[in-house]
PDB file of C-alpha atoms and ligand atoms in Angstrom:
ATOM      1  CA  MET A   1      18.450-177.395 -44.772  1.00  0.00           C
ATOM      2  CA  PRO A   2      17.876-175.078 -47.784  1.00  0.00           C
ATOM      3  CA  ASN A   3      16.638-171.490 -47.416  1.00  0.00           C
ATOM      4  CA  THR A   4      13.401-172.230 -49.242  1.00  0.00           C
ATOM      5  CA  TRP A   5      11.227-175.275 -48.657  1.00  0.00           C
ATOM      6  CA  THR A   6       8.206-176.265 -50.753  1.00  0.00           C
ATOM      7  CA  LEU A   7       5.576-178.427 -49.076  1.00  0.00           C
ATOM      8  CA  LYS A   8       2.583-179.372 -51.213  1.00  0.00           C
ATOM      9  CA  ASP A   9       1.202-176.083 -52.626  1.00  0.00           C
ATOM     10  CA  LYS A  10       3.071-173.702 -50.277  1.00  0.00           C
ATOM     11  CA  SER A  11       6.537-172.180 -50.150  1.00  0.00           C
ATOM     12  CA  PHE A  12       8.337-171.528 -46.889  1.00  0.00           C
ATOM     13  CA  GLU A  13      11.480-169.539 -46.103  1.00  0.00           C
ATOM     14  CA  LYS A  14      14.017-170.130 -43.363  1.00  0.00           C
ATOM     15  CA  TYR A  15      13.031-168.136 -40.288  1.00  0.00           C
ATOM     16  CA  ILE A  16      14.677-169.313 -37.047  1.00  0.00           C
ATOM     17  CA  ILE A  17      17.887-171.290 -37.440  1.00  0.00           C
ATOM     18  CA  SER A  18      18.801-174.307 -35.375  1.00  0.00           C
ATOM     19  CA  GLN A  19      21.610-172.547 -33.480  1.00  0.00           C
ATOM     20  CA  ASP A  20      19.201-169.849 -32.265  1.00  0.00           C
ATOM     21  CA  ILE A  21      16.626-172.453 -31.240  1.00  0.00           C
ATOM     22  CA  GLN A  22      19.217-174.390 -29.248  1.00  0.00           C
ATOM     23  CA  ALA A  23      20.495-171.203 -27.566  1.00  0.00           C
ATOM     24  CA  ALA A  24      16.955-170.287 -26.514  1.00  0.00           C
ATOM     25  CA  ILE A  25      16.409-173.811 -25.176  1.00  0.00           C
ATOM     26  CA  ASP A  26      19.660-173.552 -23.180  1.00  0.00           C
ATOM     27  CA  GLY A  27      18.242-170.462 -21.459  1.00  0.00           C
ATOM     28  CA  LEU A  28      14.921-172.136 -20.736  1.00  0.00           C
ATOM     29  CA  ALA A  29      16.589-175.281 -19.369  1.00  0.00           C
ATOM     30  CA  GLN A  30      18.789-173.185 -17.103  1.00  0.00           C
ATOM     31  CA  ARG A  31      15.720-171.494 -15.648  1.00  0.00           C
ATOM     32  CA  ILE A  32      13.937-174.804 -15.152  1.00  0.00           C
ATOM     33  CA  ASN A  33      17.057-176.274 -13.516  1.00  0.00           C
ATOM     34  CA  GLN A  34      17.049-173.379 -11.037  1.00  0.00           C
ATOM     35  CA  GLU A  35      13.309-173.032 -10.451  1.00  0.00           C
ATOM     36  CA  MET A  36      12.410-176.718 -10.204  1.00  0.00           C
ATOM     37  CA  VAL A  37      15.070-177.955  -7.771  1.00  0.00           C
ATOM     38  CA  GLY A  38      13.535-180.533  -5.405  1.00  0.00           C
ATOM     39  CA  LYS A  39      10.148-180.459  -7.196  1.00  0.00           C
ATOM     40  CA  ASN A  40      10.581-183.552  -9.393  1.00  0.00           C
ATOM     41  CA  PRO A  41       8.320-182.077 -12.110  1.00  0.00           C
ATOM     42  CA  VAL A  42       6.314-184.132 -14.592  1.00  0.00           C
ATOM     43  CA  PHE A  43       6.791-182.928 -18.152  1.00  0.00           C
ATOM     44  CA  VAL A  44       3.590-183.566 -20.091  1.00  0.00           C
ATOM     45  CA  ILE A  45       4.488-183.562 -23.787  1.00  0.00           C
ATOM     46  CA  VAL A  46       1.687-182.627 -26.180  1.00  0.00           C
ATOM     47  CA  LEU A  47       1.908-184.792 -29.298  1.00  0.00           C
ATOM     48  CA  ASN A  48       2.545-184.722 -32.161  1.00  0.00           C
ATOM     49  CA  GLY A  49       4.273-181.398 -32.673  1.00  0.00           C
ATOM     50  CA  ALA A  50       6.145-180.980 -29.394  1.00  0.00           C
ATOM     51  CA  PHE A  51       8.233-184.146 -29.640  1.00  0.00           C
ATOM     52  CA  ILE A  52      11.406-182.537 -31.055  1.00  0.00           C
ATOM     53  CA  PHE A  53      11.330-179.463 -28.795  1.00  0.00           C
ATOM     54  CA  ALA A  54      10.570-181.623 -25.743  1.00  0.00           C
ATOM     55  CA  SER A  55      13.436-183.971 -26.551  1.00  0.00           C
ATOM     56  CA  ASP A  56      15.953-181.133 -26.904  1.00  0.00           C
ATOM     57  CA  LEU A  57      14.690-179.334 -23.779  1.00  0.00           C
ATOM     58  CA  ILE A  58      14.528-182.364 -21.510  1.00  0.00           C
ATOM     59  CA  LYS A  59      18.058-183.474 -22.457  1.00  0.00           C
ATOM     60  CA  LYS A  60      19.250-180.181 -20.944  1.00  0.00           C
ATOM     61  CA  VAL A  61      17.207-180.514 -17.749  1.00  0.00           C
ATOM     62  CA  LYS A  62      19.536-181.833 -15.060  1.00  0.00           C
ATOM     63  CA  ILE A  63      17.176-182.109 -12.075  1.00  0.00           C
ATOM     64  CA  ASP A  64      15.054-185.190 -11.295  1.00  0.00           C
ATOM     65  CA  CYS A  65      11.964-185.243 -13.515  1.00  0.00           C
ATOM     66  CA  GLU A  66       9.455-187.583 -15.144  1.00  0.00           C
ATOM     67  CA  ILE A  67       7.751-187.479 -18.524  1.00  0.00           C
ATOM     68  CA  ALA A  68       4.295-188.330 -19.825  1.00  0.00           C
ATOM     69  CA  PHE A  69       2.578-187.878 -23.176  1.00  0.00           C
ATOM     70  CA  VAL A  70      -0.832-186.700 -24.273  1.00  0.00           C
ATOM     71  CA  LYS A  71      -2.309-186.380 -27.717  1.00  0.00           C
ATOM     72  CA  LEU A  72      -4.944-183.702 -28.148  1.00  0.00           C
ATOM     73  CA  SER A  73      -7.267-183.184 -31.044  1.00  0.00           C
ATOM     74  CA  SER A  74      -9.756-180.382 -31.667  1.00  0.00           C
ATOM     75  CA  TYR A  75     -13.198-181.508 -32.670  1.00  0.00           C
ATOM     76  CA  ALA A  76     -13.656-180.654 -36.333  1.00  0.00           C
ATOM     77  CA  GLY A  77     -15.295-177.285 -36.765  1.00  0.00           C
ATOM     78  CA  THR A  78     -15.345-176.418 -33.100  1.00  0.00           C
ATOM     79  CA  SER A  79     -11.808-175.175 -32.554  1.00  0.00           C
ATOM     80  CA  SER A  80     -13.213-171.715 -31.815  1.00  0.00           C
ATOM     81  CA  THR A  81     -14.977-173.134 -28.760  1.00  0.00           C
ATOM     82  CA  GLY A  82     -11.781-174.767 -27.567  1.00  0.00           C
ATOM     83  CA  ILE A  83     -13.356-178.182 -27.132  1.00  0.00           C
ATOM     84  CA  VAL A  84     -10.560-180.705 -27.370  1.00  0.00           C
ATOM     85  CA  ARG A  85     -10.463-184.442 -27.163  1.00  0.00           C
ATOM     86  CA  GLU A  86      -7.683-186.502 -25.616  1.00  0.00           C
ATOM     87  CA  VAL A  87      -6.872-189.002 -28.357  1.00  0.00           C
ATOM     88  CA  MET A  88      -4.207-190.514 -26.157  1.00  0.00           C
ATOM     89  CA  GLY A  89      -4.780-189.767 -22.502  1.00  0.00           C
ATOM     90  CA  LEU A  90      -2.447-189.288 -19.587  1.00  0.00           C
ATOM     91  CA  ASP A  91      -1.303-192.443 -17.836  1.00  0.00           C
ATOM     92  CA  ILE A  92       0.190-190.749 -14.773  1.00  0.00           C
ATOM     93  CA  ASP A  93      -1.331-189.485 -11.530  1.00  0.00           C
ATOM     94  CA  LEU A  94      -0.753-185.727 -11.328  1.00  0.00           C
ATOM     95  CA  LYS A  95      -2.126-185.268  -7.802  1.00  0.00           C
ATOM     96  CA  GLU A  96       0.190-182.987  -5.762  1.00  0.00           C
ATOM     97  CA  ARG A  97       2.701-182.973  -8.641  1.00  0.00           C
ATOM     98  CA  THR A  98       4.400-180.005 -10.293  1.00  0.00           C
ATOM     99  CA  VAL A  99       3.436-180.250 -13.951  1.00  0.00           C
ATOM    100  CA  ILE A 100       5.159-178.601 -16.913  1.00  0.00           C
ATOM    101  CA  ILE A 101       3.149-178.929 -20.115  1.00  0.00           C
ATOM    102  CA  ILE A 102       5.343-178.832 -23.218  1.00  0.00           C
ATOM    103  CA  GLU A 103       3.855-177.476 -26.464  1.00  0.00           C
ATOM    104  CA  ASP A 104       5.397-176.724 -29.838  1.00  0.00           C
ATOM    105  CA  ILE A 105       3.371-173.557 -30.425  1.00  0.00           C
ATOM    106  CA  VAL A 106       0.671-171.619 -28.608  1.00  0.00           C
ATOM    107  CA  ASP A 107      -1.430-169.833 -31.215  1.00  0.00           C
ATOM    108  CA  THR A 108      -4.910-168.921 -29.915  1.00  0.00           C
ATOM    109  CA  GLY A 109      -4.229-171.082 -26.856  1.00  0.00           C
ATOM    110  CA  LEU A 110      -7.699-172.643 -27.092  1.00  0.00           C
ATOM    111  CA  THR A 111      -6.342-176.186 -27.276  1.00  0.00           C
ATOM    112  CA  LEU A 112      -4.230-175.780 -24.164  1.00  0.00           C
ATOM    113  CA  ASP A 113      -6.875-173.800 -22.303  1.00  0.00           C
ATOM    114  CA  SER A 114      -9.180-176.795 -22.412  1.00  0.00           C
ATOM    115  CA  PHE A 115      -6.428-179.270 -21.513  1.00  0.00           C
ATOM    116  CA  LEU A 116      -5.285-177.056 -18.601  1.00  0.00           C
ATOM    117  CA  ASN A 117      -8.775-177.354 -17.103  1.00  0.00           C
ATOM    118  CA  THR A 118      -8.496-181.135 -17.307  1.00  0.00           C
ATOM    119  CA  VAL A 119      -5.066-181.085 -15.649  1.00  0.00           C
ATOM    120  CA  TRP A 120      -6.130-178.741 -12.823  1.00  0.00           C
ATOM    121  CA  LYS A 121      -9.024-181.101 -12.028  1.00  0.00           C
ATOM    122  CA  MET A 122      -6.428-183.809 -11.298  1.00  0.00           C
ATOM    123  CA  GLY A 123      -5.246-181.885  -8.204  1.00  0.00           C
ATOM    124  CA  PRO A 124      -1.668-180.958  -9.155  1.00  0.00           C
ATOM    125  CA  ALA A 125       0.472-178.798  -6.840  1.00  0.00           C
ATOM    126  CA  ASP A 126       1.300-176.448  -9.730  1.00  0.00           C
ATOM    127  CA  VAL A 127       0.993-176.315 -13.512  1.00  0.00           C
ATOM    128  CA  LYS A 128       3.308-174.402 -15.832  1.00  0.00           C
ATOM    129  CA  VAL A 129       3.470-174.183 -19.613  1.00  0.00           C
ATOM    130  CA  ALA A 130       6.611-174.342 -21.770  1.00  0.00           C
ATOM    131  CA  THR A 131       6.394-173.640 -25.493  1.00  0.00           C
ATOM    132  CA  CYS A 132       8.897-173.192 -28.271  1.00  0.00           C
ATOM    133  CA  LEU A 133       6.775-170.562 -30.048  1.00  0.00           C
ATOM    134  CA  LEU A 134       4.019-168.181 -28.974  1.00  0.00           C
ATOM    135  CA  LYS A 135       1.887-165.942 -31.203  1.00  0.00           C
ATOM    136  CA  PRO A 136       0.929-163.104 -28.823  1.00  0.00           C
ATOM    137  CA  GLU A 137      -1.543-161.422 -31.218  1.00  0.00           C
ATOM    138  CA  ALA A 138      -3.677-164.556 -31.451  1.00  0.00           C
ATOM    139  CA  PHE A 139      -3.122-165.685 -27.861  1.00  0.00           C
ATOM    140  CA  LYS A 140      -4.246-162.555 -26.016  1.00  0.00           C
ATOM    141  CA  ASP A 141      -2.822-163.783 -22.657  1.00  0.00           C
ATOM    142  CA  ARG A 142      -5.524-166.375 -22.081  1.00  0.00           C
ATOM    143  CA  PHE A 143      -3.426-168.013 -19.322  1.00  0.00           C
ATOM    144  CA  PRO A 144       0.136-167.656 -18.003  1.00  0.00           C
ATOM    145  CA  VAL A 145       2.888-169.162 -20.170  1.00  0.00           C
ATOM    146  CA  GLU A 146       6.043-169.243 -18.069  1.00  0.00           C
ATOM    147  CA  TYR A 147       8.598-170.671 -20.466  1.00  0.00           C
ATOM    148  CA  VAL A 148       8.739-169.332 -24.047  1.00  0.00           C
ATOM    149  CA  CYS A 149      11.615-169.569 -26.531  1.00  0.00           C
ATOM    150  CA  PHE A 150      10.278-167.187 -29.219  1.00  0.00           C
ATOM    151  CA  ARG A 151       7.340-164.799 -29.572  1.00  0.00           C
ATOM    152  CA  ILE A 152       6.417-164.541 -33.266  1.00  0.00           C
ATOM    153  CA  PRO A 153       3.905-162.613 -35.403  1.00  0.00           C
ATOM    154  CA  ASN A 154       0.721-164.268 -36.676  1.00  0.00           C
ATOM    155  CA  GLU A 155       2.382-166.166 -39.505  1.00  0.00           C
ATOM    156  CA  PHE A 156       2.180-169.846 -40.326  1.00  0.00           C
ATOM    157  CA  VAL A 157       5.383-171.724 -39.505  1.00  0.00           C
ATOM    158  CA  VAL A 158       6.671-175.252 -40.075  1.00  0.00           C
ATOM    159  CA  GLY A 159       9.688-177.313 -39.111  1.00  0.00           C
ATOM    160  CA  TYR A 160      11.168-178.402 -35.824  1.00  0.00           C
ATOM    161  CA  GLY A 161       8.138-180.600 -35.144  1.00  0.00           C
ATOM    162  CA  LEU A 162       5.520-178.284 -36.654  1.00  0.00           C
ATOM    163  CA  ASP A 163       3.684-179.423 -39.762  1.00  0.00           C
ATOM    164  CA  TYR A 164       1.762-178.227 -42.760  1.00  0.00           C
ATOM    165  CA  ASP A 165      -0.830-180.879 -43.551  1.00  0.00           C
ATOM    166  CA  GLY A 166       1.352-183.574 -42.024  1.00  0.00           C
ATOM    167  CA  LEU A 167       4.572-182.501 -43.737  1.00  0.00           C
ATOM    168  CA  GLY A 168       7.511-180.417 -42.596  1.00  0.00           C
ATOM    169  CA  ARG A 169       8.124-181.690 -39.072  1.00  0.00           C
ATOM    170  CA  ASN A 170      11.554-183.086 -39.970  1.00  0.00           C
ATOM    171  CA  SER A 171      13.720-179.983 -39.901  1.00  0.00           C
ATOM    172  CA  GLU A 172      16.055-178.595 -37.257  1.00  0.00           C
ATOM    173  CA  ASP A 173      15.240-175.043 -38.424  1.00  0.00           C
ATOM    174  CA  ILE A 174      11.877-173.251 -38.358  1.00  0.00           C
ATOM    175  CA  TYR A 175      10.415-171.911 -41.638  1.00  0.00           C
ATOM    176  CA  LYS A 176       7.670-169.355 -42.217  1.00  0.00           C
ATOM    177  CA  ILE A 177       5.206-169.159 -45.049  1.00  0.00           C
ATOM    178  CA  LYS A 178       6.229-166.952 -47.982  1.00  0.00           C
TER     179      LYS A 178
HETATM  180  P1  IMP B   1      -4.089-173.118 -30.674  1.00  0.00           P
HETATM  181  O1  IMP B   1      -5.156-173.958 -30.019  1.00  0.00           O
HETATM  182  O2  IMP B   1      -4.673-172.057 -31.563  1.00  0.00           O
HETATM  183  O3  IMP B   1      -3.107-172.528 -29.673  1.00  0.00           O
HETATM  184  O4  IMP B   1      -3.279-174.033 -31.672  1.00  0.00           O
HETATM  185  C1  IMP B   1      -2.885-175.290 -31.297  1.00  0.00           C
HETATM  186  C2  IMP B   1      -2.224-176.102 -32.358  1.00  0.00           C
HETATM  187  O5  IMP B   1      -2.394-175.598 -33.697  1.00  0.00           O
HETATM  188  C3  IMP B   1      -0.723-176.144 -32.167  1.00  0.00           C
HETATM  189  O6  IMP B   1      -0.348-177.069 -31.163  1.00  0.00           O
HETATM  190  C4  IMP B   1      -0.271-176.568 -33.542  1.00  0.00           C
HETATM  191  O7  IMP B   1      -0.384-177.950 -33.686  1.00  0.00           O
HETATM  192  C5  IMP B   1      -1.243-175.864 -34.469  1.00  0.00           C
HETATM  193  N1  IMP B   1      -0.662-174.612 -34.990  1.00  0.00           N
HETATM  194  C6  IMP B   1      -0.953-173.342 -34.624  1.00  0.00           C
HETATM  195  N2  IMP B   1      -0.208-172.452 -35.330  1.00  0.00           N
HETATM  196  C7  IMP B   1       0.581-173.197 -36.151  1.00  0.00           C
HETATM  197  C8  IMP B   1       1.597-172.853 -37.133  1.00  0.00           C
HETATM  198  O8  IMP B   1       1.944-171.691 -37.394  1.00  0.00           O
HETATM  199  N3  IMP B   1       2.176-173.908 -37.767  1.00  0.00           N
HETATM  200  C9  IMP B   1       1.852-175.218 -37.524  1.00  0.00           C
HETATM  201  N4  IMP B   1       0.914-175.569 -36.617  1.00  0.00           N
HETATM  202  C10 IMP B   1       0.286-174.566 -35.948  1.00  0.00           C
END
């Protein structure tokens, strides 16, 4: 992919290259392979953005595991309250299960905070979060995030599943706004 990418009215520059993303995922997968032995975790993939990261991560997970999908959507104008809607709900029983939620990016964490409450109410044995990117300044340690590939400053990024107004998901590299 080129070093500069224009999507609609915004310009983006290459930020994290594919090789670095894959190396970080290798490290994460190794940890999961060690820490989740015998636990048969359920990976809950948060659509749309996490599909590429989840696919790359799960291909490197060598222990028994299952996958499920959920699509979350913030109510318009209420994202600051963290009220989210499940547009496509979970179709798996999480009771007594070890759950690993896979996100593309944790920004304020409000979306996941709300979904975590929903998941905990289903009686899982344990719930962990894996994310490709985390913005610590916005997140303020709202809840534990066990598996993180990259901590980044508060800048808007696209690529590798992340979009700007629907565009930009189709890149193996991550770009940041210029
Ligand atoms: P949060 O609730 O603030 O953690 O944000 C949740 C969602 O906002 C993420 O799952 C993304 O879909 C989106 N988002 C947050 N930051 C970015 C970004 O820098 N680029 C693209 N999407 C983002």
